[in-house]
Short mmCIF file of the N, C-alpha and C atoms (twelve columns), coordinates in Angstrom:
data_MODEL
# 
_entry.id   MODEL 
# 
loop_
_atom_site.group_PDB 
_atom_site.id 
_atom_site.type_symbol 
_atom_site.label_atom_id 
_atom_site.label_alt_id 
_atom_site.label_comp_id 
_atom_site.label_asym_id 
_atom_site.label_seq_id 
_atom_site.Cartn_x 
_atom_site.Cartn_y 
_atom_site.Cartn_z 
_atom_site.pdbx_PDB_model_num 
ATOM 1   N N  . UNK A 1  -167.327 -37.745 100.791 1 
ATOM 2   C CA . UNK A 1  -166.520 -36.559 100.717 1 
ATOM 3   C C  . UNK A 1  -166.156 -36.319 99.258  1 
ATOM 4   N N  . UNK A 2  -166.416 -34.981 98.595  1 
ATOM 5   C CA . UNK A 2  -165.689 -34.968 97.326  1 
ATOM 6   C C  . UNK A 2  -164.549 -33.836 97.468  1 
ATOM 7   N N  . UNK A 3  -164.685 -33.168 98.255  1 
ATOM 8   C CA . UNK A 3  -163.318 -31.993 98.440  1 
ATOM 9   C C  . UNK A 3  -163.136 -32.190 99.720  1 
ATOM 10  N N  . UNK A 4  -161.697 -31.368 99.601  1 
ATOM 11  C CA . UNK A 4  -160.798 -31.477 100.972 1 
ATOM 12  C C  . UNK A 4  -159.628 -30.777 100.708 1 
ATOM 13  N N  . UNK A 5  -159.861 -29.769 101.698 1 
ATOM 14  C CA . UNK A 5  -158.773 -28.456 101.477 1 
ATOM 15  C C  . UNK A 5  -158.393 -27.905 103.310 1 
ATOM 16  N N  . UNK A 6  -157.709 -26.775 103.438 1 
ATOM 17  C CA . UNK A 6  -157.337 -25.989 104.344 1 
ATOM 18  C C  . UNK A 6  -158.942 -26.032 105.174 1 
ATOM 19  N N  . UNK A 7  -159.944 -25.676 104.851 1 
ATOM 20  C CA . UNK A 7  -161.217 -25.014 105.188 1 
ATOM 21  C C  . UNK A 7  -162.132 -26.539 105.473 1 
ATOM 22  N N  . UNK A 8  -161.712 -27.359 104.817 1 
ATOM 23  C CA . UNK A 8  -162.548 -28.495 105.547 1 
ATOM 24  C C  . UNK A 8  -162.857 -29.699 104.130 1 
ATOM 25  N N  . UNK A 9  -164.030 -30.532 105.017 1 
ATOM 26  C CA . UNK A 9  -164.377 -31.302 104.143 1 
ATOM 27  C C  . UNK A 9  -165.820 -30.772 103.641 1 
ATOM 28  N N  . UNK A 10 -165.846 -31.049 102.403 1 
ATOM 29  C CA . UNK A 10 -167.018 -30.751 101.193 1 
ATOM 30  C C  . UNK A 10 -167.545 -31.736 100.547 1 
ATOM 31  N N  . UNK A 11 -168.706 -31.273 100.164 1 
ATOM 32  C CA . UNK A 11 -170.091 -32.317 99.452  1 
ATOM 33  C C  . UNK A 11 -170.721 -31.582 98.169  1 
ATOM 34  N N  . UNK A 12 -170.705 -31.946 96.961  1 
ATOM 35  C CA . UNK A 12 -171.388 -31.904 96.070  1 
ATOM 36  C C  . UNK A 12 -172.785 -31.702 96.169  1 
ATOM 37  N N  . UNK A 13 -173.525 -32.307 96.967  1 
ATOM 38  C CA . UNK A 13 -174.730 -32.761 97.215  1 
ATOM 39  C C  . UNK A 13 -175.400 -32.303 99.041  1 
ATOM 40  N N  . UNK A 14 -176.154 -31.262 98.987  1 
ATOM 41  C CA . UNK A 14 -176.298 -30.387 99.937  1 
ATOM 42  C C  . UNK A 14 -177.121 -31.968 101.349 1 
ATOM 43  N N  . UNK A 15 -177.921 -33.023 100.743 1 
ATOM 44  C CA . UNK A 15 -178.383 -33.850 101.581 1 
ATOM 45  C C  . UNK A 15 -177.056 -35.065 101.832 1 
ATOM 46  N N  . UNK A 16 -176.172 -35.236 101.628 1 
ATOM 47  C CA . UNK A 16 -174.849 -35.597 101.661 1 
ATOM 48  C C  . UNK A 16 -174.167 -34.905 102.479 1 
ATOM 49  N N  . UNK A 17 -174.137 -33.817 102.426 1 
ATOM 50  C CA . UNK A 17 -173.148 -32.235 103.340 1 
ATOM 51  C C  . UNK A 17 -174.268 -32.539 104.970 1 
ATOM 52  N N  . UNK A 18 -175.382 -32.455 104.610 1 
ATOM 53  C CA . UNK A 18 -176.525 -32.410 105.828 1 
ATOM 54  C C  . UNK A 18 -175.984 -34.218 106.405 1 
ATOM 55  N N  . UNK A 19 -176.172 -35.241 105.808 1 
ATOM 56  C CA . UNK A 19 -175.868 -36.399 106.780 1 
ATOM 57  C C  . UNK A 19 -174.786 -36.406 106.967 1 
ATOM 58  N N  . UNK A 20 -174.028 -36.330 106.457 1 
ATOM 59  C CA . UNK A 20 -172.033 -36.563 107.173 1 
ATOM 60  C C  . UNK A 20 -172.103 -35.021 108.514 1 
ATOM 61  N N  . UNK A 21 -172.509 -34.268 108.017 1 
ATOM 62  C CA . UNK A 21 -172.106 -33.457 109.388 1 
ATOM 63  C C  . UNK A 21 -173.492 -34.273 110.628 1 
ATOM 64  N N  . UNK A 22 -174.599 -34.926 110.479 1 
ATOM 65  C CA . UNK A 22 -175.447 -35.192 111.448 1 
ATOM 66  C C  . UNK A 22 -174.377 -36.487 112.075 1 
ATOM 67  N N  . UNK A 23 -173.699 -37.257 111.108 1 
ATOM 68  C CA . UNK A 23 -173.101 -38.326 111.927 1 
ATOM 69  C C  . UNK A 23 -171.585 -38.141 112.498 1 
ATOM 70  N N  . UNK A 24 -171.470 -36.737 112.454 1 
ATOM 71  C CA . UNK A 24 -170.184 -36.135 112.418 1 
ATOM 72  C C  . UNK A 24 -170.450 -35.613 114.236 1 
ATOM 73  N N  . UNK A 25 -171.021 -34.897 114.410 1 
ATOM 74  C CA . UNK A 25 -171.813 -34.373 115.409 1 
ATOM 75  C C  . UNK A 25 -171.973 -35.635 116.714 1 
ATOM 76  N N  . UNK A 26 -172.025 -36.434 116.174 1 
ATOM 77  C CA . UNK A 26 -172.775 -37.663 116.962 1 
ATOM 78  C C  . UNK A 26 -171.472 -38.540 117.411 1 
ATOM 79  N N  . UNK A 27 -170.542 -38.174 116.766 1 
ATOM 80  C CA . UNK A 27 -168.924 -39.052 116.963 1 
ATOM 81  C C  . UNK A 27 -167.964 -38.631 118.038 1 
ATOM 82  N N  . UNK A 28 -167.533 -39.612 118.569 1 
ATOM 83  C CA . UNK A 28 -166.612 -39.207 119.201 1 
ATOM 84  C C  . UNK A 28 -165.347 -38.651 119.168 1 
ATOM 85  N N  . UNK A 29 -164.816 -39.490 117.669 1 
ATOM 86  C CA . UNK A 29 -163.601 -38.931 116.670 1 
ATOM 87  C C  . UNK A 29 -164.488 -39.310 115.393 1 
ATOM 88  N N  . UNK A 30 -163.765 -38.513 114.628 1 
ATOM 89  C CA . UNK A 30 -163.899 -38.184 112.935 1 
ATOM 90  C C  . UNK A 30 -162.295 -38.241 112.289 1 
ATOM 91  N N  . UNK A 31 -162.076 -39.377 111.698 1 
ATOM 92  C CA . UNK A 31 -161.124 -39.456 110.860 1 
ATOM 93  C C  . UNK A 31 -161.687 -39.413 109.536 1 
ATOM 94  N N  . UNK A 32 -160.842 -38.844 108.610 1 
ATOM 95  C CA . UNK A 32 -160.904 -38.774 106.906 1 
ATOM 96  C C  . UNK A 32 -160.066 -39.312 106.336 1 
ATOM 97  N N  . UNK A 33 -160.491 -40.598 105.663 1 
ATOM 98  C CA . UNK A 33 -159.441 -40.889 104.608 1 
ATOM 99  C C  . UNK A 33 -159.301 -40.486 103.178 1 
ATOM 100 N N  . UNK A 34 -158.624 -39.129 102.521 1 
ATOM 101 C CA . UNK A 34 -158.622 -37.772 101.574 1 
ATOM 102 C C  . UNK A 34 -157.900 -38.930 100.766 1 
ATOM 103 N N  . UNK A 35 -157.891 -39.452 99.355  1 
ATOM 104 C CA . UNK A 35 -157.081 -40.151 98.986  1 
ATOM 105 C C  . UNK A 35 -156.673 -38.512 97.718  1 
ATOM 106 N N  . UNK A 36 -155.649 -38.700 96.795  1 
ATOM 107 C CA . UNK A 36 -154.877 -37.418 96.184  1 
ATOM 108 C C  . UNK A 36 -156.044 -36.686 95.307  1 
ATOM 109 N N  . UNK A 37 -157.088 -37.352 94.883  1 
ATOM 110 C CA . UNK A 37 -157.537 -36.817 93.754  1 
ATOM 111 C C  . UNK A 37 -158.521 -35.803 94.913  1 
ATOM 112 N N  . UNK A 38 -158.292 -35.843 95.904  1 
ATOM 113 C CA . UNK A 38 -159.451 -34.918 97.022  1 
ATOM 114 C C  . UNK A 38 -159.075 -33.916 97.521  1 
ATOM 115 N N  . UNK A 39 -157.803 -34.504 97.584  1 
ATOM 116 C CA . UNK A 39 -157.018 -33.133 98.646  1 
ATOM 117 C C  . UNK A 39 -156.925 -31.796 97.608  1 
ATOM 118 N N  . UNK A 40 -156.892 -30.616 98.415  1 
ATOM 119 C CA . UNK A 40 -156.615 -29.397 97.581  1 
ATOM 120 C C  . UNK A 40 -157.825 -29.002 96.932  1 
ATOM 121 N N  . UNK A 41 -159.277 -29.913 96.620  1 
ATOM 122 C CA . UNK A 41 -160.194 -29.665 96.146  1 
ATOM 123 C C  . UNK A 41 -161.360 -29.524 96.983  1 
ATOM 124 N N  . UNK A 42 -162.722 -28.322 95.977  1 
ATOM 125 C CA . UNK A 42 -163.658 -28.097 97.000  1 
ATOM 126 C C  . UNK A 42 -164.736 -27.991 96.479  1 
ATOM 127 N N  . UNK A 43 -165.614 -28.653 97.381  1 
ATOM 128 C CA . UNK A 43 -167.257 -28.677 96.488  1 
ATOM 129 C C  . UNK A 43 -167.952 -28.003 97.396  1 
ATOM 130 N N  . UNK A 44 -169.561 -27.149 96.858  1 
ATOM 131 C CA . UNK A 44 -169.711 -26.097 97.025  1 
ATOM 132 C C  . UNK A 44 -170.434 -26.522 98.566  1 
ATOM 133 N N  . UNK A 45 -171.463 -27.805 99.294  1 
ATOM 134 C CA . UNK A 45 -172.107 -27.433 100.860 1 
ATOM 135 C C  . UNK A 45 -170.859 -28.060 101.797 1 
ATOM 136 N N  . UNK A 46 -170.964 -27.401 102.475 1 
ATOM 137 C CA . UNK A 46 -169.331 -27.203 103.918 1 
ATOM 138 C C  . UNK A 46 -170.113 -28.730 104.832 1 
ATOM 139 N N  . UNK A 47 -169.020 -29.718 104.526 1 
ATOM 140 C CA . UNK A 47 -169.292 -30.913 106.114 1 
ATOM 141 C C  . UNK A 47 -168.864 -29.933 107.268 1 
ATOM 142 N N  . UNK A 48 -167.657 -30.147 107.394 1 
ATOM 143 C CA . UNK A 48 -166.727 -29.519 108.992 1 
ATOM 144 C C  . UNK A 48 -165.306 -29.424 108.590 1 
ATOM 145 N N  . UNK A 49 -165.085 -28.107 109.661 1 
ATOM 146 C CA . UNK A 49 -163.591 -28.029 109.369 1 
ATOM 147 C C  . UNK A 49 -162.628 -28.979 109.971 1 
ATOM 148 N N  . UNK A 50 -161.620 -28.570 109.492 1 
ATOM 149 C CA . UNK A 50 -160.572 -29.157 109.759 1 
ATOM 150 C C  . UNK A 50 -160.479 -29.289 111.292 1 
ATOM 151 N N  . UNK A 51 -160.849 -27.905 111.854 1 
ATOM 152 C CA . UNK A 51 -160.523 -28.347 113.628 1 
ATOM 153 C C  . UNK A 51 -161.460 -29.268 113.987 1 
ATOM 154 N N  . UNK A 52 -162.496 -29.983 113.475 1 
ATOM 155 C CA . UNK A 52 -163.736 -30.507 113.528 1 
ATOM 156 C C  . UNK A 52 -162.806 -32.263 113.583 1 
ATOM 157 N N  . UNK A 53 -161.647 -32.361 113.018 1 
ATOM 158 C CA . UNK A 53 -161.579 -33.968 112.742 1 
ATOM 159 C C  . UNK A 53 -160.227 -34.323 113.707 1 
ATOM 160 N N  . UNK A 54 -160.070 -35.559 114.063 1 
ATOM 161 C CA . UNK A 54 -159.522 -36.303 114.690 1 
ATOM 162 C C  . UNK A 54 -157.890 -36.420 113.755 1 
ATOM 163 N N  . UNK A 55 -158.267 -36.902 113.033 1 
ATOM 164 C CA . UNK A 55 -157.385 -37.530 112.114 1 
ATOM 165 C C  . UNK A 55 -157.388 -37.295 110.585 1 
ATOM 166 N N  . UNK A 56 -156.620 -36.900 109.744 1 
ATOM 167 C CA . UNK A 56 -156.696 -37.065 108.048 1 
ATOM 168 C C  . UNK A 56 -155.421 -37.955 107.728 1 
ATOM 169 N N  . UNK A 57 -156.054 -39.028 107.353 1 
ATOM 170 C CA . UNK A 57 -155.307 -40.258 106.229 1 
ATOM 171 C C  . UNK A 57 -155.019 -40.202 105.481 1 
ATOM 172 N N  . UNK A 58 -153.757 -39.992 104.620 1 
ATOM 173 C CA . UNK A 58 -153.648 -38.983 103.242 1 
ATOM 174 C C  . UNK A 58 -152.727 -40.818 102.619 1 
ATOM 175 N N  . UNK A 59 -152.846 -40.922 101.192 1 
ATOM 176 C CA . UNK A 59 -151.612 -41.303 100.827 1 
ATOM 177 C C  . UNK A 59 -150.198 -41.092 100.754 1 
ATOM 178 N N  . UNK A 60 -149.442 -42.181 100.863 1 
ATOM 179 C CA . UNK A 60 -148.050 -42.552 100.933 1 
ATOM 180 C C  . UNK A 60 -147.408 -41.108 100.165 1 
ATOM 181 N N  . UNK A 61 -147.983 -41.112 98.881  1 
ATOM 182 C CA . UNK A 61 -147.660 -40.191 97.654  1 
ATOM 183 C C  . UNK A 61 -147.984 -38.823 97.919  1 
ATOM 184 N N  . UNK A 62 -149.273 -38.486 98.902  1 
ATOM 185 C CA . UNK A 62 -149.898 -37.288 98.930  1 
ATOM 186 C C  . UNK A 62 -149.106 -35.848 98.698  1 
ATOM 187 N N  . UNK A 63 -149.107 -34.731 98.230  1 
ATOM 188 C CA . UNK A 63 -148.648 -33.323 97.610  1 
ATOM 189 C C  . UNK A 63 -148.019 -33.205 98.611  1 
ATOM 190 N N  . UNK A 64 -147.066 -32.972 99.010  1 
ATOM 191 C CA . UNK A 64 -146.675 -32.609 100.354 1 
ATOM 192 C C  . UNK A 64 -146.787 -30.890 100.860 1 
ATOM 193 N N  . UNK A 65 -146.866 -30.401 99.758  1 
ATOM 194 C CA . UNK A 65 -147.153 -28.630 99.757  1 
ATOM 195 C C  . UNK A 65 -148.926 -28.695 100.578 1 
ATOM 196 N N  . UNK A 66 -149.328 -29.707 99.701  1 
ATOM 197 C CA . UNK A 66 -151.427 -29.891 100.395 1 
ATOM 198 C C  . UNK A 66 -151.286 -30.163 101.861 1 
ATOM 199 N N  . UNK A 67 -150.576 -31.220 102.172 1 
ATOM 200 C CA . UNK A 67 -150.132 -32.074 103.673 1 
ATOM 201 C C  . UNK A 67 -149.674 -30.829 104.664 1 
ATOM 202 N N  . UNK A 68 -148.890 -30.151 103.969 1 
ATOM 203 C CA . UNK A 68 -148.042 -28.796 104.918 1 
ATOM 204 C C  . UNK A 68 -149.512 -27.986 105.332 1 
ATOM 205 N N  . UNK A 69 -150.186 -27.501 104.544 1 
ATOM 206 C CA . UNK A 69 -151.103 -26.461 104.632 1 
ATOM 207 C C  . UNK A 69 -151.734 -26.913 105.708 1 
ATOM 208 N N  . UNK A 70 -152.252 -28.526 105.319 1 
ATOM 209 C CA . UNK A 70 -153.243 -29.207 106.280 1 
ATOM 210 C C  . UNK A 70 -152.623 -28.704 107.625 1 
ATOM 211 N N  . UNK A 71 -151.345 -29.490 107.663 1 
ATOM 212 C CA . UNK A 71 -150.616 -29.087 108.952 1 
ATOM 213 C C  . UNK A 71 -150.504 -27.713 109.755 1 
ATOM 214 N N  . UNK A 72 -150.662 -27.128 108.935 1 
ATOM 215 C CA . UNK A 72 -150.512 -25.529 109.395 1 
ATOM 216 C C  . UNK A 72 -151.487 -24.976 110.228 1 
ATOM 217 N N  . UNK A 73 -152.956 -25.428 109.840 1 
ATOM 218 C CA . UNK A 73 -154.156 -25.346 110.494 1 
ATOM 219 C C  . UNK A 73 -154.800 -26.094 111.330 1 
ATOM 220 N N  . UNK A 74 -153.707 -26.775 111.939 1 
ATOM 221 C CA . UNK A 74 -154.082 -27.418 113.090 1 
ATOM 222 C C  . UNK A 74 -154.339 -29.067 112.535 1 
ATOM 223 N N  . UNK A 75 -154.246 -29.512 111.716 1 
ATOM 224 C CA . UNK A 75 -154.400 -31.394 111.511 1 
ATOM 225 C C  . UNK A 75 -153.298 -32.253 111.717 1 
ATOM 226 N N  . UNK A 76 -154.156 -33.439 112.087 1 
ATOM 227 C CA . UNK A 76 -153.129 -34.183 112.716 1 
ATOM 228 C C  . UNK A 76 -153.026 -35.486 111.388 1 
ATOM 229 N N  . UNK A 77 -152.356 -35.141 110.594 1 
ATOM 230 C CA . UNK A 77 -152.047 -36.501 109.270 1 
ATOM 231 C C  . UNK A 77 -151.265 -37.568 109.920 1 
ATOM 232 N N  . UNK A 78 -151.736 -38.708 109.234 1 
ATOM 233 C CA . UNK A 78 -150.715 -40.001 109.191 1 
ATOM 234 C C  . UNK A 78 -151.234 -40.388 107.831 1 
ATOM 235 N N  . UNK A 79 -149.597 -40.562 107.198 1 
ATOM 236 C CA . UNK A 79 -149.431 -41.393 105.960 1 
ATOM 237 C C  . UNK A 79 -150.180 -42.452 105.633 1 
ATOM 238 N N  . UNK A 80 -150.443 -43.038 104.770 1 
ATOM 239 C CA . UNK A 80 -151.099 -44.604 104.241 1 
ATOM 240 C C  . UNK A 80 -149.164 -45.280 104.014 1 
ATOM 241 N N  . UNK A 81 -149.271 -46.895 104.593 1 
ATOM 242 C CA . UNK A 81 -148.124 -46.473 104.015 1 
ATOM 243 C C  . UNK A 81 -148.247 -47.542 102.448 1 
ATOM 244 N N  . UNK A 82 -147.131 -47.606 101.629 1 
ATOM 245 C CA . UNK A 82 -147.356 -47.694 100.334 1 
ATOM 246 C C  . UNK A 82 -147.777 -49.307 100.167 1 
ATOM 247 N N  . UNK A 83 -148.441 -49.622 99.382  1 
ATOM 248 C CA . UNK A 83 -148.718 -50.938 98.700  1 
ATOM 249 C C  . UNK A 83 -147.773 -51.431 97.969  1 
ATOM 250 N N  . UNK A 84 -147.364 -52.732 97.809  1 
ATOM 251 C CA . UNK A 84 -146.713 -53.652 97.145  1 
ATOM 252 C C  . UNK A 84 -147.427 -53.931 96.034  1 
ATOM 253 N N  . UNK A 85 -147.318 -54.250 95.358  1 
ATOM 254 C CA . UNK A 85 -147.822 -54.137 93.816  1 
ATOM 255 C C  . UNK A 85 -147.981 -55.831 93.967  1 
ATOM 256 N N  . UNK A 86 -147.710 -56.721 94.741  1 
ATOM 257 C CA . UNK A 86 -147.805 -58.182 94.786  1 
ATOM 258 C C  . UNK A 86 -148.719 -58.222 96.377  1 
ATOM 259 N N  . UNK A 87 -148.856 -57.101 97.257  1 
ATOM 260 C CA . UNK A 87 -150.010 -57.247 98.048  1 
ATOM 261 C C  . UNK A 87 -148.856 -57.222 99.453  1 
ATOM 262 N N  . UNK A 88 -147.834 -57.144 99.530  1 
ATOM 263 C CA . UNK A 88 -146.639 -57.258 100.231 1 
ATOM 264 C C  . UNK A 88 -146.303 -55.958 100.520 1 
ATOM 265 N N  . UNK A 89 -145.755 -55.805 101.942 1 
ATOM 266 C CA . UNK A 89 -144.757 -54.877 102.524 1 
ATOM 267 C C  . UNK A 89 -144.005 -54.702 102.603 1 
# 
């Protein structure tokens, strides 16, 4: 995945865009884990939309204005929750 916005997930690379939607198709659920530098961004061949996925995994930190939008159009987010900097919760 290199983008991930309102409209879906995106691929740089049109044979990349073609296998994630063939194994996308073939799933029973489709979760995305969007880490920050993804969300809000979009590359030019379309995987699937948003009504297309199960789940989006966003970070602890994620934009919360990006998270709302997601929400707005139907996704179902759960947080990452944050890392301990010693590997601890």
């Amino acid at each position: 995945m290199r983008g991930f916005r309102q409209g879906g997930v995106s691929a740089y690379d049109p044979a990349d865009a073609s296998f994630k939607r063939a194994l996308t198709a073939r799933s029973r659920s489709t979760i995305v884990l969007a880490t920050n530098d993804k969300l809000g961004q979009h590359a030019p061949h379309r995987v699937l939309g948003v009504d297309a996925l199960t789940q989006i995994v966003v970070e602890h930190d994620a934009d919360a204005d990006l998270v709302r939008d997601l929400t707005k159009v139907g996704a179902t987010i759960a947080r990452a929750d944050p890392q301990d900097p010693r590997g601890q919760r």
